CSV table of N, CA, C and O in Angstrom, one decimal:
chain,number,residue,atom,x,y,z
A,1,MET,N,-38.0,17.7,13.0
A,1,MET,CA,-38.1,17.8,14.7
A,1,MET,C,-37.0,18.4,15.4
A,1,MET,O,-35.8,18.2,15.0
A,2,LYS,N,-37.3,19.4,16.2
A,2,LYS,CA,-36.3,20.2,17.0
A,2,LYS,C,-36.4,19.8,18.5
A,2,LYS,O,-37.2,19.2,18.9
A,3,SER,N,-35.0,19.9,19.1
A,3,SER,CA,-34.7,19.5,20.3
A,3,SER,C,-34.1,20.5,21.0
A,3,SER,O,-33.3,21.2,20.4
A,4,ASN,N,-34.4,20.7,22.3
A,4,ASN,CA,-33.8,21.7,23.1
A,4,ASN,C,-32.4,20.8,23.9
A,4,ASN,O,-31.7,21.6,24.6
A,5,GLU,N,-32.2,19.6,23.6
A,5,GLU,CA,-31.2,18.9,24.2
A,5,GLU,C,-29.9,19.4,23.4
A,5,GLU,O,-29.8,19.6,22.3
A,6,PRO,N,-28.7,19.5,24.4
A,6,PRO,CA,-27.6,19.9,23.8
A,6,PRO,C,-27.0,18.8,22.7
A,6,PRO,O,-27.2,17.7,23.0
A,7,ILE,N,-26.1,19.2,22.0
A,7,ILE,CA,-25.6,18.4,21.0
A,7,ILE,C,-24.2,18.2,21.5
A,7,ILE,O,-23.3,19.2,21.7
A,8,GLU,N,-23.8,16.9,21.7
A,8,GLU,CA,-22.3,16.5,22.0
A,8,GLU,C,-21.5,16.4,20.8
A,8,GLU,O,-21.7,15.7,19.8
A,9,ILE,N,-20.3,17.0,20.8
A,9,ILE,CA,-19.3,17.1,19.8
A,9,ILE,C,-18.2,16.4,20.6
A,9,ILE,O,-17.6,17.0,21.7
A,10,CYS,N,-17.5,15.4,20.1
A,10,CYS,CA,-16.3,14.8,20.6
A,10,CYS,C,-15.2,15.0,19.7
A,10,CYS,O,-15.4,15.0,18.5
A,11,ASP,N,-13.9,14.9,20.4
A,11,ASP,CA,-12.5,14.6,19.6
A,11,ASP,C,-12.7,13.4,18.8
A,11,ASP,O,-13.5,12.4,19.2
A,12,TRP,N,-12.1,13.3,17.6
A,12,TRP,CA,-12.0,12.1,16.7
A,12,TRP,C,-11.7,11.1,17.7
A,12,TRP,O,-10.8,11.1,18.5
A,13,SER,N,-12.1,9.8,17.3
A,13,SER,CA,-11.9,8.7,18.1
A,13,SER,C,-11.6,7.6,17.1
A,13,SER,O,-12.4,7.3,16.1
A,14,ALA,N,-10.5,6.9,17.1
A,14,ALA,CA,-10.2,5.4,16.4
A,14,ALA,C,-11.2,4.5,16.7
A,14,ALA,O,-11.5,3.6,15.8
A,15,GLU,N,-12.1,4.5,17.7
A,15,GLU,CA,-13.1,3.6,18.2
A,15,GLU,C,-14.2,3.7,17.1
A,15,GLU,O,-15.0,2.6,16.9
A,16,TRP,N,-14.4,4.8,16.4
A,16,TRP,CA,-15.5,5.0,15.6
A,16,TRP,C,-15.4,4.0,14.4
A,16,TRP,O,-16.5,3.4,13.9
A,17,ALA,N,-14.2,3.7,13.9
A,17,ALA,CA,-14.0,2.7,12.8
A,17,ALA,C,-14.3,1.5,13.1
A,17,ALA,O,-14.9,0.5,12.6
A,18,GLU,N,-14.0,1.2,14.5
A,18,GLU,CA,-14.1,-0.2,14.9
A,18,GLU,C,-15.6,-0.5,15.0
A,18,GLU,O,-16.1,-1.5,14.9
A,19,LYS,N,-16.4,0.6,15.6
A,19,LYS,CA,-17.7,0.4,15.8
A,19,LYS,C,-18.5,0.1,14.5
A,19,LYS,O,-19.4,-0.7,14.5
A,20,PHE,N,-18.0,1.1,13.5
A,20,PHE,CA,-18.6,0.7,12.2
A,20,PHE,C,-18.4,-0.8,11.8
A,20,PHE,O,-19.3,-1.3,11.4
A,21,ARG,N,-17.0,-1.2,11.8
A,21,ARG,CA,-16.9,-2.5,11.3
A,21,ARG,C,-17.9,-3.6,12.2
A,21,ARG,O,-18.5,-4.5,11.4
A,22,VAL,N,-18.2,-3.5,13.4
A,22,VAL,CA,-19.0,-4.3,14.1
A,22,VAL,C,-20.3,-4.1,13.5
A,22,VAL,O,-21.0,-5.2,13.1
A,23,MET,N,-20.8,-3.0,13.3
A,23,MET,CA,-22.4,-2.7,13.0
A,23,MET,C,-22.6,-3.3,11.7
A,23,MET,O,-23.4,-4.0,11.2
A,24,ALA,N,-21.2,-3.0,10.8
A,24,ALA,CA,-21.5,-3.4,9.3
A,24,ALA,C,-21.6,-4.9,9.1
A,24,ALA,O,-22.2,-5.5,8.4
A,25,ALA,N,-20.7,-5.5,10.1
A,25,ALA,CA,-20.8,-7.0,10.0
A,25,ALA,C,-22.2,-7.7,10.4
A,25,ALA,O,-22.6,-8.5,9.8
A,26,LEU,N,-22.8,-6.9,11.2
A,26,LEU,CA,-24.0,-7.4,11.8
A,26,LEU,C,-25.2,-7.0,10.7
A,26,LEU,O,-26.0,-8.1,10.5
A,27,ILE,N,-25.0,-5.9,10.0
A,27,ILE,CA,-25.9,-5.7,8.9
A,27,ILE,C,-25.8,-6.6,7.7
A,27,ILE,O,-26.6,-7.2,7.2
A,28,ARG,N,-24.5,-6.9,7.3
A,28,ARG,CA,-24.1,-7.8,6.3
A,28,ARG,C,-24.7,-9.3,6.6
A,28,ARG,O,-25.3,-9.9,5.7
A,29,THR,N,-24.5,-9.8,7.9
A,29,THR,CA,-25.2,-11.0,8.3
A,29,THR,C,-26.6,-10.8,8.0
A,29,THR,O,-27.4,-11.9,7.5
A,30,ALA,N,-27.3,-9.8,8.4
A,30,ALA,CA,-28.6,-9.9,8.5
A,30,ALA,C,-29.3,-9.8,7.1
A,30,ALA,O,-30.4,-10.3,6.7
A,31,LEU,N,-28.5,-9.1,6.2
A,31,LEU,CA,-29.1,-8.7,4.9
A,31,LEU,C,-28.5,-9.6,3.8
A,31,LEU,O,-29.1,-9.8,2.7
A,32,GLY,N,-27.3,-10.1,4.0
A,32,GLY,CA,-26.7,-11.1,3.1
A,32,GLY,C,-26.5,-10.2,1.7
A,32,GLY,O,-26.1,-9.2,1.7
A,33,ALA,N,-26.7,-11.0,0.6
A,33,ALA,CA,-26.3,-10.3,-0.8
A,33,ALA,C,-27.4,-9.2,-0.9
A,33,ALA,O,-27.1,-8.7,-2.0
A,34,ARG,N,-28.5,-9.1,-0.3
A,34,ARG,CA,-29.3,-7.8,-0.6
A,34,ARG,C,-28.5,-6.6,-0.4
A,34,ARG,O,-28.6,-5.5,-1.1
A,35,ALA,N,-27.7,-6.6,0.5
A,35,ALA,CA,-26.9,-5.3,0.8
A,35,ALA,C,-25.6,-5.3,-0.2
A,35,ALA,O,-24.6,-6.1,-0.1
A,36,LYS,N,-25.7,-4.6,-1.2
A,36,LYS,CA,-24.6,-4.5,-2.2
A,36,LYS,C,-23.3,-3.7,-1.7
A,36,LYS,O,-22.2,-4.0,-1.8
A,37,ARG,N,-23.4,-2.8,-0.9
A,37,ARG,CA,-22.4,-1.9,-0.2
A,37,ARG,C,-23.0,-1.6,1.1
A,37,ARG,O,-23.9,-1.2,1.3
A,38,ILE,N,-21.8,-1.5,2.1
A,38,ILE,CA,-22.1,-1.1,3.6
A,38,ILE,C,-21.1,0.0,3.6
A,38,ILE,O,-19.9,-0.4,3.8
A,39,ASP,N,-21.4,1.3,3.7
A,39,ASP,CA,-20.4,2.3,3.9
A,39,ASP,C,-20.6,3.2,5.1
A,39,ASP,O,-21.6,3.5,5.5
A,40,HIS,N,-19.3,3.5,5.7
A,40,HIS,CA,-19.2,4.4,6.9
A,40,HIS,C,-19.1,5.8,6.3
A,40,HIS,O,-18.3,6.0,5.6
A,41,ILE,N,-20.3,6.7,6.7
A,41,ILE,CA,-20.5,7.9,6.1
A,41,ILE,C,-20.5,8.9,7.2
A,41,ILE,O,-20.6,8.6,8.4
A,42,GLY,N,-20.6,10.2,6.8
A,42,GLY,CA,-20.8,11.3,7.8
A,42,GLY,C,-19.5,11.6,8.5
A,42,GLY,O,-18.4,11.1,8.2
A,43,SER,N,-19.7,12.4,9.5
A,43,SER,CA,-18.4,13.1,10.2
A,43,SER,C,-17.5,12.1,10.9
A,43,SER,O,-16.3,12.1,10.9
A,44,THR,N,-18.1,11.1,11.4
A,44,THR,CA,-17.3,10.0,12.2
A,44,THR,C,-16.4,9.1,11.2
A,44,THR,O,-15.5,8.6,11.8
A,45,ALA,N,-16.7,9.2,10.0
A,45,ALA,CA,-15.7,8.4,9.0
A,45,ALA,C,-14.7,9.2,8.6
A,45,ALA,O,-13.8,8.7,7.8
A,46,ILE,N,-14.7,10.5,9.0
A,46,ILE,CA,-13.3,11.4,8.7
A,46,ILE,C,-12.3,11.4,9.6
A,46,ILE,O,-12.3,12.0,10.7
A,47,ASN,N,-11.3,10.7,9.5
A,47,ASN,CA,-10.1,10.7,10.4
A,47,ASN,C,-9.6,12.1,11.0
A,47,ASN,O,-9.4,12.8,10.0
A,48,GLY,N,-9.7,12.2,12.2
A,48,GLY,CA,-9.4,13.5,12.8
A,48,GLY,C,-10.3,14.6,13.2
A,48,GLY,O,-10.0,15.6,13.7
A,49,LEU,N,-11.6,14.5,12.4
A,49,LEU,CA,-12.6,15.4,12.7
A,49,LEU,C,-13.4,15.1,14.0
A,49,LEU,O,-13.9,14.1,14.1
A,50,ALA,N,-13.5,16.1,14.6
A,50,ALA,CA,-14.5,16.1,15.6
A,50,ALA,C,-16.0,16.1,15.3
A,50,ALA,O,-16.2,16.4,14.3
A,51,ALA,N,-16.7,15.3,16.1
A,51,ALA,CA,-17.9,14.9,15.6
A,51,ALA,C,-19.0,14.6,16.7
A,51,ALA,O,-18.5,14.2,17.8
A,52,LYS,N,-20.3,14.5,16.1
A,52,LYS,CA,-21.2,13.8,17.3
A,52,LYS,C,-20.9,12.5,17.3
A,52,LYS,O,-20.7,11.7,16.0
A,53,PRO,N,-20.9,11.6,18.3
A,53,PRO,CA,-20.3,10.3,18.3
A,53,PRO,C,-21.6,9.3,17.9
A,53,PRO,O,-21.9,8.4,18.6
A,54,ILE,N,-22.0,9.6,16.7
A,54,ILE,CA,-23.0,8.6,16.0
A,54,ILE,C,-22.5,8.1,14.8
A,54,ILE,O,-22.1,8.9,13.9
A,55,ILE,N,-22.4,6.7,14.6
A,55,ILE,CA,-22.1,6.2,13.4
A,55,ILE,C,-23.0,6.0,12.4
A,55,ILE,O,-24.0,5.6,12.7
A,56,ASP,N,-22.9,6.7,11.3
A,56,ASP,CA,-23.7,7.1,10.2
A,56,ASP,C,-23.2,5.8,9.1
A,56,ASP,O,-22.1,5.8,8.8
A,57,ILE,N,-24.2,5.1,8.8
A,57,ILE,CA,-24.2,3.9,7.8
A,57,ILE,C,-25.1,4.0,6.5
A,57,ILE,O,-26.3,4.2,6.9
A,58,GLN,N,-24.5,3.9,5.5
A,58,GLN,CA,-25.3,3.9,4.3
A,58,GLN,C,-25.3,2.5,3.7
A,58,GLN,O,-24.1,1.9,3.4
A,59,VAL,N,-26.5,1.8,3.5
A,59,VAL,CA,-26.4,0.5,3.0
A,59,VAL,C,-26.9,0.8,1.5
A,59,VAL,O,-28.3,1.3,1.4
A,60,SER,N,-26.4,0.2,0.5
A,60,SER,CA,-27.0,0.3,-0.9
A,60,SER,C,-27.5,-1.1,-1.3
A,60,SER,O,-26.9,-2.1,-1.0
A,61,VAL,N,-28.8,-1.1,-1.8
A,61,VAL,CA,-29.3,-2.4,-2.5
A,61,VAL,C,-29.8,-2.2,-3.8
A,61,VAL,O,-30.2,-0.9,-4.3
A,62,VAL,N,-29.9,-3.2,-4.5
A,62,VAL,CA,-30.5,-2.9,-5.9
A,62,VAL,C,-31.9,-2.6,-6.1
A,62,VAL,O,-32.1,-1.8,-6.8
A,63,ASP,N,-32.8,-3.1,-5.1
A,63,ASP,CA,-34.2,-2.6,-5.1
A,63,ASP,C,-34.7,-2.9,-3.6
A,63,ASP,O,-34.2,-3.5,-2.9
A,64,PHE,N,-35.9,-2.1,-3.6
A,64,PHE,CA,-36.4,-2.3,-2.2
A,64,PHE,C,-37.6,-3.4,-2.0
A,64,PHE,O,-38.2,-3.5,-1.1
A,65,ASN,N,-37.6,-4.3,-3.2
A,65,ASN,CA,-38.7,-5.1,-3.2
A,65,ASN,C,-38.1,-6.6,-2.9
A,65,ASN,O,-37.3,-7.0,-3.6
A,66,PRO,N,-39.0,-7.4,-2.1
A,66,PRO,CA,-40.1,-7.0,-1.1
A,66,PRO,C,-39.4,-6.2,-0.1
A,66,PRO,O,-38.3,-6.6,0.5
A,67,LEU,N,-39.9,-5.2,0.4
A,67,LEU,CA,-39.5,-4.3,1.6
A,67,LEU,C,-39.4,-5.1,2.8
A,67,LEU,O,-38.4,-4.8,3.6
A,68,ASP,N,-40.1,-6.0,3.2
A,68,ASP,CA,-40.0,-6.8,4.5
A,68,ASP,C,-38.7,-7.6,4.5
A,68,ASP,O,-38.2,-7.8,5.5
A,69,SER,N,-38.1,-7.8,3.4
A,69,SER,CA,-37.0,-8.5,3.2
A,69,SER,C,-35.7,-7.5,3.8
A,69,SER,O,-34.8,-8.2,3.9
A,70,LEU,N,-35.9,-6.4,3.8
A,70,LEU,CA,-34.8,-5.4,4.3
A,70,LEU,C,-35.4,-5.1,5.6
A,70,LEU,O,-34.6,-5.1,6.6
A,71,VAL,N,-36.6,-4.7,5.9
A,71,VAL,CA,-37.0,-4.2,7.1
A,71,VAL,C,-36.9,-5.2,8.1
A,71,VAL,O,-36.3,-5.0,9.5
A,72,GLU,N,-37.5,-6.4,7.9
A,72,GLU,CA,-37.5,-7.4,9.2
A,72,GLU,C,-36.1,-7.7,9.7
A,72,GLU,O,-35.8,-7.9,10.9
A,73,PRO,N,-35.2,-8.0,8.8
A,73,PRO,CA,-33.7,-8.5,9.3
A,73,PRO,C,-33.2,-7.4,10.1
A,73,PRO,O,-32.4,-7.7,11.0
A,74,LEU,N,-33.4,-6.1,9.6
A,74,LEU,CA,-32.7,-5.0,10.3
A,74,LEU,C,-33.4,-5.0,11.7
A,74,LEU,O,-32.8,-4.6,12.7
A,75,LYS,N,-34.7,-5.1,11.7
A,75,LYS,CA,-35.5,-5.0,13.1
A,75,LYS,C,-34.8,-6.0,14.0
A,75,LYS,O,-34.8,-5.9,15.2
A,76,ALA,N,-34.5,-7.3,13.6
A,76,ALA,CA,-34.0,-8.3,14.4
A,76,ALA,C,-32.8,-8.1,14.9
A,76,ALA,O,-32.5,-8.7,16.0
A,77,ILE,N,-32.1,-7.1,14.4
A,77,ILE,CA,-30.6,-6.7,15.1
A,77,ILE,C,-30.7,-5.6,15.7
A,77,ILE,O,-29.8,-4.9,16.0
A,78,GLY,N,-31.9,-5.0,16.0
A,78,GLY,CA,-32.1,-3.8,16.8
A,78,GLY,C,-32.4,-2.4,16.2
A,78,GLY,O,-32.4,-1.6,16.9
A,79,TYR,N,-32.5,-2.4,15.0
A,79,TYR,CA,-33.0,-1.2,14.2
A,79,TYR,C,-34.4,-1.1,14.3
A,79,TYR,O,-35.1,-2.1,14.4
A,80,VAL,N,-35.0,0.1,14.2
A,80,VAL,CA,-36.3,0.6,14.3
A,80,VAL,C,-36.8,1.3,12.9
A,80,VAL,O,-36.1,2.2,12.5
A,81,TRP,N,-37.7,0.6,12.3
A,81,TRP,CA,-38.5,1.3,11.2
A,81,TRP,C,-39.1,2.4,11.4
A,81,TRP,O,-40.1,2.3,12.2
A,82,HIS,N,-38.9,3.6,10.7
A,82,HIS,CA,-39.7,4.8,10.8
A,82,HIS,C,-40.2,5.0,9.6
A,82,HIS,O,-39.7,5.3,8.6
A,83,LEU,N,-41.7,5.0,9.4
A,83,LEU,CA,-42.3,5.3,8.2
A,83,LEU,C,-42.1,6.5,7.6
A,83,LEU,O,-42.2,7.5,8.3
A,84,PRO,N,-41.8,6.8,6.4
A,84,PRO,CA,-41.7,8.1,5.7
A,84,PRO,C,-43.1,8.6,5.6
A,84,PRO,O,-44.2,8.0,5.5
A,85,ILE,N,-43.1,10.2,5.4
A,85,ILE,CA,-44.3,10.8,5.0
A,85,ILE,C,-44.5,10.6,3.7
A,85,ILE,O,-45.8,10.2,3.4
A,86,ARG,N,-43.7,10.7,2.8
A,86,ARG,CA,-43.7,10.1,1.4
A,86,ARG,C,-43.6,8.8,1.0
A,86,ARG,O,-43.1,8.0,2.0
A,87,SER,N,-43.8,8.3,-0.1
A,87,SER,CA,-43.8,7.0,-0.5
A,87,SER,C,-42.4,6.5,-0.5
A,87,SER,O,-41.4,7.3,-1.0
A,88,TRP,N,-42.2,5.3,0.0
A,88,TRP,CA,-40.9,4.9,0.3
A,88,TRP,C,-40.2,4.5,-0.9
A,88,TRP,O,-38.9,4.6,-1.2
A,89,GLN,N,-40.9,4.2,-2.2
A,89,GLN,CA,-40.4,4.0,-3.3
A,89,GLN,C,-39.3,5.2,-3.9
A,89,GLN,O,-38.5,4.8,-4.7
A,90,SER,N,-39.8,6.4,-3.7
A,90,SER,CA,-39.0,7.5,-4.1
A,90,SER,C,-37.8,8.0,-3.1
A,90,SER,O,-37.2,9.0,-3.5
A,91,ASP,N,-37.8,7.3,-2.0
A,91,ASP,CA,-36.9,7.7,-0.9
A,91,ASP,C,-35.6,6.8,-0.8
A,91,ASP,O,-35.6,5.7,-1.5
A,92,ILE,N,-34.6,7.2,-0.1
A,92,ILE,CA,-33.6,6.3,0.2
A,92,ILE,C,-33.4,5.9,1.8
A,92,ILE,O,-34.2,6.6,2.7
A,93,PHE,N,-32.8,5.0,2.3
A,93,PHE,CA,-32.8,4.7,3.6
A,93,PHE,C,-31.7,5.5,4.2
A,93,PHE,O,-30.8,5.8,3.6
A,94,GLY,N,-31.8,6.1,5.5
A,94,GLY,CA,-30.8,6.6,6.1
A,94,GLY,C,-30.9,6.3,7.7
A,94,GLY,O,-31.5,5.2,7.8
A,95,ARG,N,-30.1,6.9,8.4
A,95,ARG,CA,-29.9,6.5,9.8
A,95,ARG,C,-29.9,7.8,10.7
A,95,ARG,O,-29.3,8.8,10.3
A,96,ALA,N,-30.6,7.6,11.9
A,96,ALA,CA,-30.5,8.6,12.9
A,96,ALA,C,-30.5,8.0,14.3
A,96,ALA,O,-30.9,7.0,14.2
A,97,GLN,N,-30.0,8.6,15.2
A,97,GLN,CA,-29.9,8.1,16.6
A,97,GLN,C,-31.2,8.0,17.3
A,97,GLN,O,-32.1,8.9,17.0
A,98,ALA,N,-31.5,7.0,17.9
A,98,ALA,CA,-32.7,7.0,18.8
A,98,ALA,C,-32.2,6.5,20.2
A,98,ALA,O,-31.1,6.0,20.5
A,99,ARG,N,-33.1,6.9,21.1
A,99,ARG,CA,-32.7,6.7,22.6
A,99,ARG,C,-32.4,5.2,22.8
A,99,ARG,O,-31.8,4.9,23.6
A,100,ASN,N,-33.4,4.4,22.2
A,100,ASN,CA,-33.6,2.8,22.5
A,100,ASN,C,-32.7,2.1,21.5
A,100,ASN,O,-32.9,0.8,21.6
A,101,GLY,N,-31.9,2.8,20.8
A,101,GLY,CA,-31.2,1.9,19.9
A,101,GLY,C,-30.9,2.7,18.4
A,101,GLY,O,-30.9,3.8,18.5
A,102,HIS,N,-30.9,1.7,17.2
A,102,HIS,CA,-30.7,2.3,16.2
A,102,HIS,C,-32.1,2.6,15.5
A,102,HIS,O,-32.9,2.0,15.7
A,103,ILE,N,-32.0,3.6,14.4
A,103,ILE,CA,-33.2,3.9,13.8
A,103,ILE,C,-32.8,3.8,12.4
A,103,ILE,O,-31.8,4.3,11.8
A,104,PHE,N,-33.6,3.3,11.4
A,104,PHE,CA,-33.4,3.6,10.0
A,104,PHE,C,-34.7,3.9,9.6
A,104,PHE,O,-35.8,3.6,10.0
A,105,MET,N,-34.5,4.9,8.4
A,105,MET,CA,-35.7,5.5,7.9
A,105,MET,C,-35.5,5.9,6.5
A,105,MET,O,-34.5,5.8,6.1
A,106,SER,N,-36.7,6.1,5.8
A,106,SER,CA,-36.6,6.7,4.5
A,106,SER,C,-36.9,8.1,4.4
A,106,SER,O,-37.6,8.5,5.5
A,107,GLY,N,-36.5,8.8,3.3
A,107,GLY,CA,-36.9,10.2,3.5
A,107,GLY,C,-36.0,11.1,4.1
A,107,GLY,O,-36.5,12.2,4.7
A,108,VAL,N,-34.8,10.7,4.3
A,108,VAL,CA,-33.9,11.4,5.4
A,108,VAL,C,-33.4,12.7,4.6
A,108,VAL,O,-33.1,12.7,3.4
C-alpha cells in the first residue's frame, strides 16, 4: 500500500526504549507463557539512530495454535488483527502503525 503522506524521521530518543518496555509488559501480561520472547526490533531499537517514531516489536511463540489464544488477548490491549492474503500458518506476525492504535499482521 502506498501513501502520499510524508514520512517523519526523528532524532534518536531514549524514550523509545521506555515505550518498548511498557508495550512489552502489556504484551507479556496478555500472552503469558505463549510469548517465548518479546524483542525491540527495527530502527528505534538502535541507540543513536534517527528513525520513524514507531516502536517495532517481535513476539516469538512456539506455535500459532490455537490462533485465537494469540489474537484475542492482543486485541484486548488495543492491537488490530489484519488478515493476511496468504495462509497464516506459513507467515510470521509483524507490526505496522495504524491511525487508531497498533496493528499486528502476518505476512509482513
